[in-house]
Amino acid sequence: MASAPFQNPRGTRDQLPEDLLLIHHLERVAHEVAGAAGYEEVRTPFFEETRLFMRSLGDTSDVVEKEMFTVPRRQPEGAPSLPPAEALASSYTFRPEGTASCARAYVQAGCAANAPAQKWYYLGPMFRYERPQKGRERQFTQFGIEAFGSSSPLLDAEVIGVALRFFQRLGFGPQLEVRVNTMGDPADREAWAAALREFFAPQFGANSERCADCQARFERNIFRLLDCKSPRCVELNQGAPDLFTVLGKEAGEHHQRLCAALGALEATVTEDRSIVRGLDYYSRTVFEIHYPPLGARSALCGGGRYDGLVEEVGGRPTPAMGFSIGFTPTELALAELNLPAAADLEDLRQARKPQIYVVAMTEEDRLPAMQVAEHMRLQGWRTLCDMRERSGKAQLKEAAKLEAPIALILGPDERATGSIKVRDMQAKEEQDLAQSALVEHLQRFFAGA
Ligand code: HAM
């Protein structure tokens, strides 16, 4: 077949009705697990001012440096063009993640002053200009939760528990791994960064064996050297100073209490010092949930505490903790695990099937049949009516193919007497009913009486 003249952009995909069965399943599990723990849904715009992401994710994060979908703001006609830095700051960017928008909305709505304890969740598309590859797209869906107003490590454990429950409800078994670490408090990070700089300095300069990404990160974001996946860099990271050597007492206790609380979860939880996360806003707890068979891109979920972010975007100091789960890697993992079981999608499949198919036997019956169909839809029943003006026989064949349990047949005789033929498609039984008695009859039928 000749290729279509227009294609979807690279790194995106169309989700056709059959694909959406699984997506709807993921969405309902997300709503269910978030709701079960008392989180309420929020929706923020798909794009924000670029400067929000620069401020919150950090100028040196990969996302801000290389992956933003940015749209310049239109200048009034004839206005002089802005210098590049100003033009960038005043542009809009399609959200690469949801945490910054939630923090912005939290401050803007006055929550920090009036109702600091908020438990929010969101579901929706995010945009990153990444090289598309297995599990990575340029438009992808995240399910995330953000909990504001508590600095307790118990909240961290609750948040991690919600993420885990999402995967468990989808049928993931013991292959799932929760990896936790701490990024300490700001003063701890400063001391740690200094120690790392001293340790790593000899590895940079002429003939450096570090990869190009690490070369750039040494100056700009030293912690990211630690999560480099290049084999030589992993070797060169051996012996790097541990944050725990400089970790303050409070952050250390927070981490210990978190680890104790995580012991209660039914999951493999490991401490992983290489988890430093790619976004600047984290403090104390950071974690990822991995499905190792996916390889280098095995992270299904990432999150952590961001106690400084609300203040950074203009609010009062407010502790907060959250996670985001990517649907794309989750779908890949589910496919490998042969999940979900057909039975898990059956009710969604059933909910798409018509309950009633209204058949018009002759040309003159088409309009009255449409009116009957409209009436059935008003009652809340999923009702189809032929829109291709085919024969009565073809319509009945389609009703059977679509597994509609009821066909309502309207022909000249029924029209003349104000009746309608009701066909129970499974029992293959028909009866004539006065149209005025139809709704009550069908109510009894669908109630299983
Ligand atoms: P993140 O680690 O950048 O964290 O993304 C979270 C998850 O989104 C990843 O583990 C991955 O599953 C998915 N993801 C990221 N980029 C892509 C992509 N290009 N294609 C498909 N999936 C992707 C955050 O976004 C933070 N906002 C998490 C957070 C919430 N921290 C605190 N609260």
Short mmCIF file of N, CA and C in Angstrom, two decimals, residues 7 13 27 59 82 91 104 135 143 155 171 193 224 257 259 272 284 286 305-306 337 362 375 384 389 403:
data_model
loop_
_atom_site.label_atom_id
_atom_site.label_comp_id
_atom_site.label_asym_id
_atom_site.label_seq_id
_atom_site.Cartn_x
_atom_site.Cartn_y
_atom_site.Cartn_z
N GLN A 7 1.90 11.88 7.81
CA GLN A 7 2.22 10.92 8.87
C GLN A 7 2.21 11.65 10.21
N ARG A 13 2.24 8.87 18.63
CA ARG A 13 1.48 7.77 18.00
C ARG A 13 -0.01 8.07 18.07
N GLU A 27 -5.83 4.11 32.84
CA GLU A 27 -6.40 5.33 33.44
C GLU A 27 -7.32 4.99 34.60
N ASP A 59 18.15 24.95 35.02
CA ASP A 59 18.70 25.28 33.69
C ASP A 59 19.60 24.19 33.14
N LEU A 82 13.13 40.54 20.62
CA LEU A 82 13.75 40.49 21.95
C LEU A 82 15.12 39.81 21.87
N SER A 91 8.80 32.88 26.34
CA SER A 91 8.09 31.96 25.44
C SER A 91 7.22 31.00 26.26
N ARG A 104 3.09 25.45 40.70
CA ARG A 104 2.64 26.79 40.27
C ARG A 104 1.16 26.99 40.60
N GLY A 135 10.35 2.75 24.54
CA GLY A 135 9.88 3.26 25.82
C GLY A 135 9.96 4.78 25.95
N PHE A 143 0.95 9.50 34.67
CA PHE A 143 0.04 9.53 35.83
C PHE A 143 0.93 9.95 37.00
N LEU A 155 4.64 10.16 54.73
CA LEU A 155 4.03 10.58 53.47
C LEU A 155 4.83 10.00 52.30
N GLY A 171 -1.14 -6.18 37.67
CA GLY A 171 -0.73 -7.58 37.59
C GLY A 171 0.77 -7.81 37.63
N ALA A 193 28.62 18.01 46.79
CA ALA A 193 29.07 18.47 45.46
C ALA A 193 30.56 18.82 45.53
N ARG A 224 24.87 14.33 38.33
CA ARG A 224 24.44 13.49 37.21
C ARG A 224 25.55 12.57 36.71
N ARG A 257 13.74 6.55 58.79
CA ARG A 257 12.31 6.32 59.08
C ARG A 257 11.58 5.89 57.81
N CYS A 259 12.90 4.18 55.29
CA CYS A 259 13.26 2.79 55.00
C CYS A 259 12.50 1.84 55.91
N ASP A 272 19.63 2.49 46.51
CA ASP A 272 20.45 2.62 45.32
C ASP A 272 21.05 4.02 45.29
N ARG A 284 16.10 15.36 49.94
CA ARG A 284 15.82 14.14 50.71
C ARG A 284 15.40 12.97 49.80
N VAL A 286 14.48 10.33 47.17
CA VAL A 286 14.26 10.15 45.72
C VAL A 286 14.06 8.65 45.50
N ARG A 305 10.92 13.79 47.00
CA ARG A 305 10.54 14.94 47.79
C ARG A 305 11.11 16.21 47.14
N TYR A 306 10.35 17.29 47.21
CA TYR A 306 10.85 18.56 46.65
C TYR A 306 10.43 19.70 47.58
N LEU A 337 5.04 -9.06 29.89
CA LEU A 337 4.49 -9.94 30.93
C LEU A 337 3.18 -10.61 30.49
N THR A 362 -37.76 -0.34 5.52
CA THR A 362 -37.92 0.31 4.21
C THR A 362 -37.41 1.75 4.30
N HIS A 375 -34.58 8.19 21.14
CA HIS A 375 -35.34 7.99 22.37
C HIS A 375 -34.61 6.99 23.28
N LEU A 384 -27.48 1.81 18.28
CA LEU A 384 -27.00 2.07 16.92
C LEU A 384 -28.16 2.06 15.93
N GLU A 389 -27.75 3.36 5.03
CA GLU A 389 -28.98 3.13 4.27
C GLU A 389 -28.98 1.77 3.57
N GLU A 403 -22.97 -8.02 18.26
CA GLU A 403 -23.46 -8.66 19.49
C GLU A 403 -24.39 -7.76 20.29
#
